[in-house]
């Protein structure tokens, strides 16, 4: 936990968030400024600033994040039609919250083709 981190505060319940999934390792809540009909942020309960700060011990946690994404996509009813998973890192990618998070975006055809 980091005292001045927005997502740590949402995980703790100090700031409101629309939680859609939670387990012992990750929490998922709706993005406040959705880029598509479904836009969920999946975050580790452990404070990690960005992909750059990952350590080898985080490997199972990051795998867990993707398994949570798969479950939430099914729960949201977007698994079959498809969705995008995005992780922004630092300035060139436009990272604004420095607590690592996986964007789960779907619910409609996504216009901007990346990759
Ligand atoms: P990123 O640009 O990858 O760092 O993504 C940060 C995301 O957090 C943006 O999509 C914001 O809309 C979202 N966000 C910012 N504040 C909140 C909040 N209080 N609750 C939910 N999502 C938020
Ligand atoms: Zn944090």
XYZ file of N, CA and C and ligand atoms in Angstrom:
369
model
N 0.842 -1.207 0.000
C 0.000 0.000 0.000
C 0.876 1.256 0.000
N 0.458 2.229 -0.772
C 1.150 3.507 -0.799
C 0.132 4.583 -0.391
N 0.473 5.382 0.604
C -0.477 6.297 1.241
C -1.092 7.300 0.265
N -0.316 7.746 -0.720
C -0.823 8.791 -1.605
C -1.209 8.253 -2.986
N -1.520 6.955 -3.057
C -1.866 6.352 -4.358
C -3.393 6.202 -4.477
N -3.927 6.764 -5.571
C -5.373 6.721 -5.816
C -5.912 5.290 -5.823
N -5.239 4.396 -6.547
C -5.764 3.028 -6.667
C -5.623 2.259 -5.358
N -4.570 2.517 -4.567
C -4.483 1.902 -3.230
C -5.676 2.337 -2.378
N -6.075 3.616 -2.525
C -7.220 4.120 -1.752
C -8.521 3.449 -2.190
N -8.676 3.214 -3.481
C -9.881 2.512 -3.975
C -9.881 1.067 -3.466
N -8.723 0.413 -3.502
C -8.617 -0.975 -3.023
C -9.004 -1.047 -1.537
N -8.521 -0.077 -0.762
C -8.806 -0.046 0.687
C -10.237 0.356 0.995
N -10.902 1.030 0.025
C -12.261 1.509 0.261
C -12.303 2.935 0.775
N -11.158 3.628 0.786
C -11.109 5.019 1.266
C -11.677 5.994 0.234
N -11.633 5.589 -1.035
C -12.227 6.374 -2.132
C -13.204 5.421 -2.818
N -14.411 5.913 -3.181
C -15.378 4.998 -3.803
C -14.950 4.537 -5.191
N -15.286 3.310 -5.484
C -15.057 2.751 -6.810
C -16.151 1.733 -7.049
N -16.491 1.524 -8.319
C -17.493 0.501 -8.646
C -16.744 -0.814 -8.847
N -16.651 -1.569 -7.759
C -15.877 -2.815 -7.773
C -16.684 -3.893 -8.515
N -16.064 -4.552 -9.475
C -16.765 -5.631 -10.199
C -16.175 -7.001 -9.874
N -14.978 -7.022 -9.278
C -14.330 -8.298 -8.949
C -13.268 -8.022 -7.896
N -13.129 -8.972 -6.977
C -12.071 -8.831 -5.977
C -11.676 -10.209 -5.486
N -10.390 -10.439 -5.310
C -9.926 -11.642 -4.611
C -8.704 -11.252 -3.776
N -7.981 -12.225 -3.293
C -6.886 -11.911 -2.360
C -5.708 -11.216 -3.043
N -5.660 -11.282 -4.368
C -4.499 -10.705 -5.075
C -4.812 -9.488 -5.930
N -6.046 -9.400 -6.432
C -6.383 -8.296 -7.341
C -7.754 -7.703 -7.028
N -7.928 -6.456 -7.471
C -9.230 -5.779 -7.383
C -9.515 -5.182 -8.758
N -10.786 -5.225 -9.173
C -11.169 -4.657 -10.469
C -12.356 -3.726 -10.267
N -12.286 -2.570 -10.924
C -13.360 -1.570 -10.793
C -13.533 -0.843 -12.117
N -14.698 -0.198 -12.287
C -14.995 0.479 -13.556
C -14.173 1.755 -13.691
N -13.654 1.988 -14.910
C -12.920 3.218 -15.188
C -13.899 4.391 -15.109
N -13.473 5.473 -14.471
C -14.340 6.639 -14.267
C -14.598 7.379 -15.588
N -13.746 7.158 -16.578
C -13.864 7.829 -17.880
C -13.786 6.774 -18.981
N -14.858 5.972 -19.130
C -14.768 4.776 -19.988
C -14.522 5.089 -21.463
N -13.628 4.297 -22.073
C -13.285 4.455 -23.480
C -14.190 3.596 -24.369
N -15.038 2.788 -23.769
C -15.937 1.879 -24.496
C -17.033 1.466 -23.510
N -18.092 0.786 -23.988
C -19.188 0.410 -23.071
C -18.715 -0.368 -21.839
N -17.748 -1.248 -22.022
C -17.124 -1.915 -20.872
C -15.690 -1.423 -20.760
N -15.348 -0.848 -19.622
C -13.957 -0.417 -19.375
C -13.678 -0.627 -17.895
N -12.953 -1.707 -17.624
C -12.656 -2.111 -16.248
C -11.149 -2.043 -16.051
N -10.722 -1.579 -14.890
C -9.304 -1.566 -14.526
C -9.049 -2.697 -13.535
N -8.086 -3.541 -13.836
C -7.763 -4.674 -12.963
C -6.390 -4.387 -12.363
N -6.326 -4.320 -11.047
C -5.094 -3.879 -10.393
C -4.666 -4.882 -9.329
N -3.361 -5.094 -9.184
C -2.899 -5.922 -8.070
C -3.175 -5.207 -6.754
N -3.516 -5.944 -5.713
C -3.718 -5.331 -4.400
C -2.402 -4.791 -3.841
N -1.300 -5.351 -4.317
C 0.040 -4.862 -3.957
C 0.370 -3.628 -4.799
N 0.923 -2.602 -4.175
C 1.290 -1.391 -4.912
C 2.569 -1.627 -5.716
N 2.426 -1.567 -7.047
C 3.581 -1.637 -7.956
C 3.382 -0.475 -8.927
N 4.385 0.378 -9.081
C 4.191 1.613 -9.852
C 3.929 1.390 -11.338
N 4.681 0.494 -11.934
C 4.551 0.288 -13.386
C 5.210 -1.027 -13.760
N 5.089 -1.391 -15.028
C 5.749 -2.610 -15.525
C 7.253 -2.529 -15.258
N 7.809 -1.319 -15.344
C 9.251 -1.153 -15.115
C 9.678 -1.583 -13.716
N 8.749 -1.572 -12.767
C 9.081 -1.873 -11.375
C 8.792 -3.326 -11.000
N 8.356 -4.142 -11.962
C 8.080 -5.554 -11.665
C 9.370 -6.282 -11.289
N 9.245 -7.218 -10.355
C 10.366 -8.078 -9.988
C 9.974 -9.527 -10.311
N 10.948 -10.394 -10.363
C 10.693 -11.789 -10.751
C 9.634 -12.432 -9.857
N 9.622 -12.074 -8.569
C 8.636 -12.636 -7.635
C 7.200 -12.253 -8.001
N 7.024 -11.213 -8.844
C 5.676 -10.782 -9.236
C 5.092 -11.643 -10.356
N 5.868 -12.567 -10.886
C 5.425 -13.350 -12.040
C 4.067 -14.031 -11.821
N 3.851 -14.751 -10.704
C 2.528 -15.378 -10.511
C 1.403 -14.350 -10.398
N 1.699 -13.202 -9.809
C 0.699 -12.148 -9.647
C 0.248 -11.625 -11.010
N 1.169 -11.453 -11.911
C 0.820 -10.934 -13.242
C 0.035 -11.986 -14.034
N 0.373 -13.235 -13.853
C -0.431 -14.306 -14.455
C -1.849 -14.275 -13.896
N -1.948 -14.062 -12.600
C -3.244 -13.995 -11.915
C -4.088 -12.843 -12.461
N -3.408 -11.731 -12.786
C -4.098 -10.550 -13.331
C -4.794 -10.916 -14.652
N -4.117 -11.684 -15.481
C -4.708 -12.085 -16.769
C -5.843 -13.087 -16.579
N -5.702 -13.988 -15.628
C -6.788 -14.937 -15.355
C -8.016 -14.184 -14.834
N -7.774 -13.150 -13.999
C -8.883 -12.317 -13.521
C -9.536 -11.605 -14.707
N -8.719 -11.112 -15.650
C -9.255 -10.411 -16.832
C -10.177 -11.323 -17.624
N -9.771 -12.551 -17.787
C -10.580 -13.531 -18.515
C -11.919 -13.763 -17.820
N -11.871 -13.894 -16.495
C -13.112 -14.113 -15.727
C -14.034 -12.901 -15.821
N -13.451 -11.713 -15.720
C -14.264 -10.493 -15.743
C -14.861 -10.284 -17.137
N -14.101 -10.590 -18.180
C -14.631 -10.483 -19.550
C -15.867 -11.373 -19.693
N -15.802 -12.576 -19.143
C -16.954 -13.484 -19.195
C -18.113 -12.925 -18.376
N -17.792 -12.437 -17.186
C -18.797 -11.861 -16.281
C -19.505 -10.660 -16.922
N -18.754 -9.879 -17.708
C -19.301 -8.686 -18.372
C -20.031 -9.046 -19.669
N -19.909 -10.309 -20.096
C -20.587 -10.769 -21.307
C -19.919 -10.324 -22.596
N -18.604 -10.050 -22.544
C -17.901 -9.561 -23.738
C -16.847 -10.545 -24.249
N -16.752 -11.696 -23.613
C -15.673 -12.639 -23.954
C -15.759 -13.100 -25.405
N -16.966 -13.448 -25.826
C -17.142 -14.020 -27.159
C -16.903 -12.977 -28.260
N -17.483 -11.794 -28.085
C -17.346 -10.740 -29.100
C -15.938 -10.158 -29.147
N -15.258 -10.150 -28.015
C -13.869 -9.709 -27.998
C -13.649 -8.434 -27.208
N -12.396 -8.228 -26.867
C -12.014 -7.098 -25.996
C -10.525 -6.869 -26.143
N -10.072 -5.768 -25.563
C -8.642 -5.439 -25.604
C -8.118 -5.284 -24.187
N -6.903 -5.789 -23.950
C -6.211 -5.611 -22.671
C -5.027 -4.688 -22.911
N -4.922 -3.628 -22.113
C -3.888 -2.608 -22.330
C -3.184 -2.302 -21.011
N -1.863 -2.160 -21.077
C -1.096 -1.664 -19.922
C -0.221 -0.509 -20.412
N -0.472 0.689 -19.930
C 0.334 1.850 -20.295
C 1.502 1.987 -19.326
N 2.670 2.331 -19.882
C 3.857 2.527 -19.042
C 4.524 3.861 -19.357
N 4.525 4.729 -18.362
C 5.224 6.027 -18.416
C 4.695 6.967 -19.507
N 5.426 8.026 -19.728
C 4.897 9.185 -20.457
C 4.476 8.889 -21.896
N 5.285 8.209 -22.654
C 4.955 8.021 -24.071
C 3.684 7.200 -24.273
N 3.359 6.369 -23.305
C 2.114 5.588 -23.390
C 0.959 6.301 -22.697
N 1.245 7.408 -22.010
C 0.190 8.179 -21.356
C -0.251 7.622 -20.018
N 0.659 6.941 -19.301
C 0.281 6.446 -17.970
C 0.036 7.635 -17.040
N -1.121 7.637 -16.387
C -1.468 8.753 -15.498
C -1.577 8.318 -14.041
N -1.839 7.044 -13.794
C -1.921 6.538 -12.418
C -0.797 5.522 -12.237
N 0.077 5.802 -11.258
C 1.283 4.982 -11.118
C 1.090 3.867 -10.095
N 0.078 3.067 -10.372
C -0.180 1.783 -9.716
C -0.585 0.893 -10.885
N 0.226 -0.094 -11.178
C 0.059 -0.900 -12.396
C -1.394 -1.375 -12.538
N -1.917 -1.287 -13.754
C -3.309 -1.695 -13.999
C -3.469 -2.188 -15.427
N -4.348 -3.163 -15.549
C -4.691 -3.748 -16.841
C -6.059 -3.183 -17.226
N -6.105 -2.466 -18.365
C -7.393 -1.984 -18.866
C -8.069 -3.136 -19.610
N -9.315 -3.416 -19.281
C -10.140 -4.383 -20.010
C -11.210 -3.562 -20.737
N -11.113 -3.518 -22.065
C -11.947 -2.604 -22.853
C -12.702 -3.400 -23.911
N -14.016 -3.214 -23.969
C -14.805 -3.931 -24.967
C -16.256 -3.508 -24.918
N -17.110 -4.355 -25.490
C -18.540 -4.063 -25.516
C -18.983 -3.425 -26.811
N -18.028 -3.103 -27.696
C -18.319 -2.537 -29.017
C -17.042 -2.698 -29.850
N -17.155 -2.625 -31.193
C -15.938 -2.675 -32.002
C -15.018 -1.506 -31.625
N -13.726 -1.791 -31.441
C -12.770 -0.765 -31.021
C -12.125 -0.174 -32.271
N -12.220 1.138 -32.420
C -11.822 1.805 -33.669
C -10.306 1.852 -33.859
N -9.596 2.235 -32.794
C -8.165 2.469 -32.936
C -7.398 1.138 -32.907
N -6.830 0.776 -34.051
C -6.097 -0.488 -34.115
C -4.652 -0.252 -33.656
N -4.271 -0.870 -32.553
C -2.894 -0.751 -32.054
C -2.237 -2.112 -32.233
N -1.009 -2.113 -32.706
C -0.279 -3.384 -32.817
C -0.609 -4.104 -34.102
P -3.578 5.110 -17.411
O -3.682 6.283 -18.342
O -3.233 3.832 -18.105
O -2.662 5.405 -16.242
O -5.036 4.878 -16.872
C -5.567 5.478 -15.743
C -7.050 5.315 -15.819
O -7.589 5.556 -14.535
C -7.737 6.298 -16.793
O -8.425 5.552 -17.793
C -8.704 7.060 -15.874
O -9.939 7.337 -16.497
C -8.858 6.114 -14.701
N -9.211 6.737 -13.439
C -8.700 7.864 -12.901
N -9.251 8.119 -11.700
C -10.148 7.113 -11.469
C -11.046 6.807 -10.405
N -11.146 7.570 -9.306
N -11.824 5.693 -10.522
C -11.747 4.919 -11.618
N -10.901 5.150 -12.648
C -10.121 6.234 -12.578
Zn -1.074 1.970 -5.215
